[in-house]
CSV table of C-alpha atoms in Angstrom, one decimal:
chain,number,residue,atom,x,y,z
A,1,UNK,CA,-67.4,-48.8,293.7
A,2,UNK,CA,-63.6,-47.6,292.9
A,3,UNK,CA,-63.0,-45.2,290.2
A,4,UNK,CA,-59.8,-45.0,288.1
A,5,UNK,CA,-58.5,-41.7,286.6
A,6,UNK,CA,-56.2,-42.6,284.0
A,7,UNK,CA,-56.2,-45.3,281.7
A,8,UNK,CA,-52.5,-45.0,281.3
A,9,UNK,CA,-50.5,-48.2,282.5
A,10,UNK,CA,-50.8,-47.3,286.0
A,11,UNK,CA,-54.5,-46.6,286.0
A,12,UNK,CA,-55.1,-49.9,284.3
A,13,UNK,CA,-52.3,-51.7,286.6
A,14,UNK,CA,-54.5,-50.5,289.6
A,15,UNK,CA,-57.7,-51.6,288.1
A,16,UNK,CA,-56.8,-54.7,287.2
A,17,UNK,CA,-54.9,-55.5,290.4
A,18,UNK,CA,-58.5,-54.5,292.3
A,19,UNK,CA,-60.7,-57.2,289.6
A,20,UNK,CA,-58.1,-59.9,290.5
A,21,UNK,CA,-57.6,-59.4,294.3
A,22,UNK,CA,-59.2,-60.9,297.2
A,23,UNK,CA,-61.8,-58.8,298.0
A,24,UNK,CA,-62.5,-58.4,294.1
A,25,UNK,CA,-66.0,-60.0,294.2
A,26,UNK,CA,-67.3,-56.9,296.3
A,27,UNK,CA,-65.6,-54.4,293.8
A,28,UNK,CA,-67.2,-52.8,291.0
A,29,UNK,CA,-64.2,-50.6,289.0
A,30,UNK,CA,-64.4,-48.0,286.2
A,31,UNK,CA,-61.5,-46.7,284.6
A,32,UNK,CA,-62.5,-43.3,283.2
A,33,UNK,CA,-60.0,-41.2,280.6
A,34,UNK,CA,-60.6,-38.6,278.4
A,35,UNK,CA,-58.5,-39.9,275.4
A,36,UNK,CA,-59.0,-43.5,273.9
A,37,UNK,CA,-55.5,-45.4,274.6
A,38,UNK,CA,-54.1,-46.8,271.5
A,39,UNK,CA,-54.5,-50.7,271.1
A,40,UNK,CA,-51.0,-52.4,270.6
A,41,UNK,CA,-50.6,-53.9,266.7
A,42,UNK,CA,-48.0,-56.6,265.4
A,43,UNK,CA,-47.1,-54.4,262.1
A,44,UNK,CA,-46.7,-51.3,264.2
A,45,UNK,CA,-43.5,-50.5,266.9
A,46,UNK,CA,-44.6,-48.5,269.2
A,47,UNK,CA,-41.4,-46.2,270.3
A,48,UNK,CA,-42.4,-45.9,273.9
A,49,UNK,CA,-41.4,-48.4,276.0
A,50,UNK,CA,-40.6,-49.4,279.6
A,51,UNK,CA,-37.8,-51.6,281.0
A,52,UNK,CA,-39.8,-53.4,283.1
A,53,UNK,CA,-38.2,-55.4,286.0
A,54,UNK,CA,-38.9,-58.7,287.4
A,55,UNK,CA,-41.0,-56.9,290.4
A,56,UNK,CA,-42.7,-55.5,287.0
A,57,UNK,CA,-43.5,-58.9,285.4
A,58,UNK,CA,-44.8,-60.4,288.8
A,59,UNK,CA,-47.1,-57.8,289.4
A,60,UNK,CA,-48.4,-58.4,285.4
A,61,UNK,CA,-48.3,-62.4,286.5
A,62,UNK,CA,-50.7,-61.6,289.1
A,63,UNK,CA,-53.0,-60.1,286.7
A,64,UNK,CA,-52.7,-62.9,284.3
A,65,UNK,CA,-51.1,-60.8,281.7
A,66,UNK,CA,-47.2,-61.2,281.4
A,67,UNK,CA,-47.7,-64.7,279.6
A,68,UNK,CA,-49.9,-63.0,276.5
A,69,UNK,CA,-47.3,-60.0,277.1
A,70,UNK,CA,-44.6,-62.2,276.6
A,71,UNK,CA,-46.3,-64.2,273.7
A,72,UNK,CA,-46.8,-60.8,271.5
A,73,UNK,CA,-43.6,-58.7,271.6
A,74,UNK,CA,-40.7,-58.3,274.4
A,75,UNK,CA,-37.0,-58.1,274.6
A,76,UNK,CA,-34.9,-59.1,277.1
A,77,UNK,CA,-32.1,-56.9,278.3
A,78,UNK,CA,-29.0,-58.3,280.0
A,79,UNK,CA,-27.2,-54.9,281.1
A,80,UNK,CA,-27.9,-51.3,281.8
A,81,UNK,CA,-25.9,-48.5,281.6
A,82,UNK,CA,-27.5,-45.2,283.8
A,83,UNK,CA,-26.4,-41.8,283.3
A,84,UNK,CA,-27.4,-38.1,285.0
A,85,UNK,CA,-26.5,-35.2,282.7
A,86,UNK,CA,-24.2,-35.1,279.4
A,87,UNK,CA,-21.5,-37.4,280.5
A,88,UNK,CA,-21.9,-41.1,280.6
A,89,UNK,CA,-18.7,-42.6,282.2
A,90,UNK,CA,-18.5,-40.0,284.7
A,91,UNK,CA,-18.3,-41.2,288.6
A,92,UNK,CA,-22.1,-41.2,289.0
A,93,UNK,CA,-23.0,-43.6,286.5
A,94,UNK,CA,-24.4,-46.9,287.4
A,95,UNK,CA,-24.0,-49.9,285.6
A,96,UNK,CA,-26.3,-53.4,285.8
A,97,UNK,CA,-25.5,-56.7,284.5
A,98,UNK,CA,-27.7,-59.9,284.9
A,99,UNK,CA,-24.2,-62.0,285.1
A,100,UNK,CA,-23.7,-59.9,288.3
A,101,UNK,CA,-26.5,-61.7,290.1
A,102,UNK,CA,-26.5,-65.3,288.3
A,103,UNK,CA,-29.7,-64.2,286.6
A,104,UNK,CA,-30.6,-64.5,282.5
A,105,UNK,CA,-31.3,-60.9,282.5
A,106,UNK,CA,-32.6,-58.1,284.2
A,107,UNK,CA,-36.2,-57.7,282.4
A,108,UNK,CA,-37.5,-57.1,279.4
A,109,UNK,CA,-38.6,-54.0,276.9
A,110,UNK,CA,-42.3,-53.7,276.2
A,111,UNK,CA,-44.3,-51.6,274.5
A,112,UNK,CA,-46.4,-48.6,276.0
A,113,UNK,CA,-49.5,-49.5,274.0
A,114,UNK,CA,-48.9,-53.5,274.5
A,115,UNK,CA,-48.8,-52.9,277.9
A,116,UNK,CA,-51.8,-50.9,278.0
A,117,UNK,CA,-53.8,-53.1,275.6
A,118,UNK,CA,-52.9,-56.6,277.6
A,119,UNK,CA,-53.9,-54.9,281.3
A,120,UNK,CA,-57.4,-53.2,279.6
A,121,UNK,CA,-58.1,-56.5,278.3
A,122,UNK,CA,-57.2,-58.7,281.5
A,123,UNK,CA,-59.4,-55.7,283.1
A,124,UNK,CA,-62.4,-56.2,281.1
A,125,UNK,CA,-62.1,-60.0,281.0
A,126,UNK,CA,-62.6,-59.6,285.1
A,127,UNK,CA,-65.9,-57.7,284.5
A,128,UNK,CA,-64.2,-54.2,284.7
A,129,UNK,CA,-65.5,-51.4,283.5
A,130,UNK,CA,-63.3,-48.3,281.0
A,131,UNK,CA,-64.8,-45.3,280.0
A,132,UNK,CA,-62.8,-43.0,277.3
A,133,UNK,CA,-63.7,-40.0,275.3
A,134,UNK,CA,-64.9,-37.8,277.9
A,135,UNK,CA,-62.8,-35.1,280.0
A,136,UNK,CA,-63.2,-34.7,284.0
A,137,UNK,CA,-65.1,-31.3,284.4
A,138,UNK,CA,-65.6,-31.9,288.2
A,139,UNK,CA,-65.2,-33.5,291.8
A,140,UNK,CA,-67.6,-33.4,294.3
A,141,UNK,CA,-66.5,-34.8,297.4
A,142,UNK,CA,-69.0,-36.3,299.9
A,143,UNK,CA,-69.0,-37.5,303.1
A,144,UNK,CA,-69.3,-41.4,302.3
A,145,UNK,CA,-69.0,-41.0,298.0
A,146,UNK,CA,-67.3,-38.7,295.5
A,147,UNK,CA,-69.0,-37.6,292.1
A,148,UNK,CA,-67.0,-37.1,288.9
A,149,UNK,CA,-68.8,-35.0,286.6
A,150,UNK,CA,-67.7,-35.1,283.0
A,151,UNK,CA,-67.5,-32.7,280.3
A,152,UNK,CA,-70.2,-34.9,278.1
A,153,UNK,CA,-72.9,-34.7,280.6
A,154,UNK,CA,-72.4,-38.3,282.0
A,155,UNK,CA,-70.8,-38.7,286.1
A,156,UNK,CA,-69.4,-41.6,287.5
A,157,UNK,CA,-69.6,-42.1,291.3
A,158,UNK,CA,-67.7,-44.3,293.8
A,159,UNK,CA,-66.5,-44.4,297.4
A,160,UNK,CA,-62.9,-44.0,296.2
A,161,UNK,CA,-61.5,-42.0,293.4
A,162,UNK,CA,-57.8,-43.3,292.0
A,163,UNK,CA,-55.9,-40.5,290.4
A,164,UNK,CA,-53.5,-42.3,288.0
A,165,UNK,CA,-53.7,-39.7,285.2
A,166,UNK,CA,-50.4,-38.3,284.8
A,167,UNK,CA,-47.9,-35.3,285.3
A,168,UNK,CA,-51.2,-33.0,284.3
A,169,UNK,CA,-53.5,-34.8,286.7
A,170,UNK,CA,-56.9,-32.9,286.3
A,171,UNK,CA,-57.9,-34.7,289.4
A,172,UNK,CA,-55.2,-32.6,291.3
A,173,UNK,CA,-55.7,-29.6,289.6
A,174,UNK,CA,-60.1,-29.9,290.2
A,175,UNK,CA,-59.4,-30.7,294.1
A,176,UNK,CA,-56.8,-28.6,294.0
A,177,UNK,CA,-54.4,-30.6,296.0
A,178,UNK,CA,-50.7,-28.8,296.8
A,179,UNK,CA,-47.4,-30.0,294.7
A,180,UNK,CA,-44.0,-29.8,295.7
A,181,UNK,CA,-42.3,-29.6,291.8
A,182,UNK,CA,-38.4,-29.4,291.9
A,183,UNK,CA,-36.1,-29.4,289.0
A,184,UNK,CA,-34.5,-32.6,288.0
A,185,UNK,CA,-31.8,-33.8,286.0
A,186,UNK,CA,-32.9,-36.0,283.1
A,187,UNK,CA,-31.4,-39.7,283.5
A,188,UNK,CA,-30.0,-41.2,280.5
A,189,UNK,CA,-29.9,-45.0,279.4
A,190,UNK,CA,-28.7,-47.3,277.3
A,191,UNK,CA,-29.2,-51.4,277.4
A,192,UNK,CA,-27.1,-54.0,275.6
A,193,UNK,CA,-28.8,-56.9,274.8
């Protein structure tokens, strides 16, 4: 039994990767989070998005889900521009173009909640399990299993514990497991289309 912390795109990326893999018939997977994810809508944009690449959309082929992903809302983009800090045509900036390598484009621009809502759904269809609406409270770590206690009363047990759940991971901060933070320059970018 493999449990996922985080039902974010990574989280569900993981689990669904584990329900359609080779050894998936002797996995049982539960994604756990403590906030329901948002389900993707037609009459709603959602403003976060990722730029996925093609590495991206074969990992999601693998899974079964680019082709519903692709059938529901994504836009291609042909060039990127990349930036570090307040200038944009300084010497540091890197420019893509699909021309560049004979391809139609680079990827595409999808969704947060798409994403999210496509992998949950290829999860569950694979007889995966998600869990939402209650916060981790505790790990216990054991010699062959770990226990995750939650603040609701309920746990969740597994020989492996995945933390995918973010920058505020409380599955870092309960096993208390070292971070090396630095500062960083936030990258800028624009695409053409």
């Amino acid at each position: 039994r493999i449990v996922v912390a985080g039902a974010g795109t990574v989280g569900l990326a993981v689990a669904a990767l584990l329900t359609s893999g080779r050894a998936a018939d002797r996995l049982a997977i539960r994604v756990i989070d403590a906030k329901p994810f948002p389900r993707w809508r037609a009459d709603d944009v959602h403003l976060r998005v990722y730029a996925l690449s093609r590495a991206s959309q074969r990992l999601l082929e693998e899974v079964g889900a680019w082709p519903r992903v692709q059938s529901l809302r994504v836009s291609p983009y042909r060039r990127m521009h990349v930036w570090q800090g307040e200038q944009p045509f300084d010497g540091g900036a890197l420019q893509f173009d699909a021309a560049d390598i004979g391809e139609p484009d680079l990827g595409h621009i999808v969704e947060d909640n798409l994403l999210r809502t496509v992998l949950a759904d290829a999860f569950v269809a694979e007889g995966g399990e998600i869990g939402v609406g209650a916060a981790l409270e505790s790990i216990d770590v054991g010699d062959r299993e770990v226990t995750v206690r939650l603040d609701n009363g309920g746990s969740v047990a597994g020989s492996l514990l995945v933390a995918a759940d973010g920058s505020h991971s409380a599955v870092r901060r309960l096993l208390d497991i070292p971070v090396t933070d630095r500062k960083s320059t936030r990258l800028n970018f624009s695409h053409i289309t």
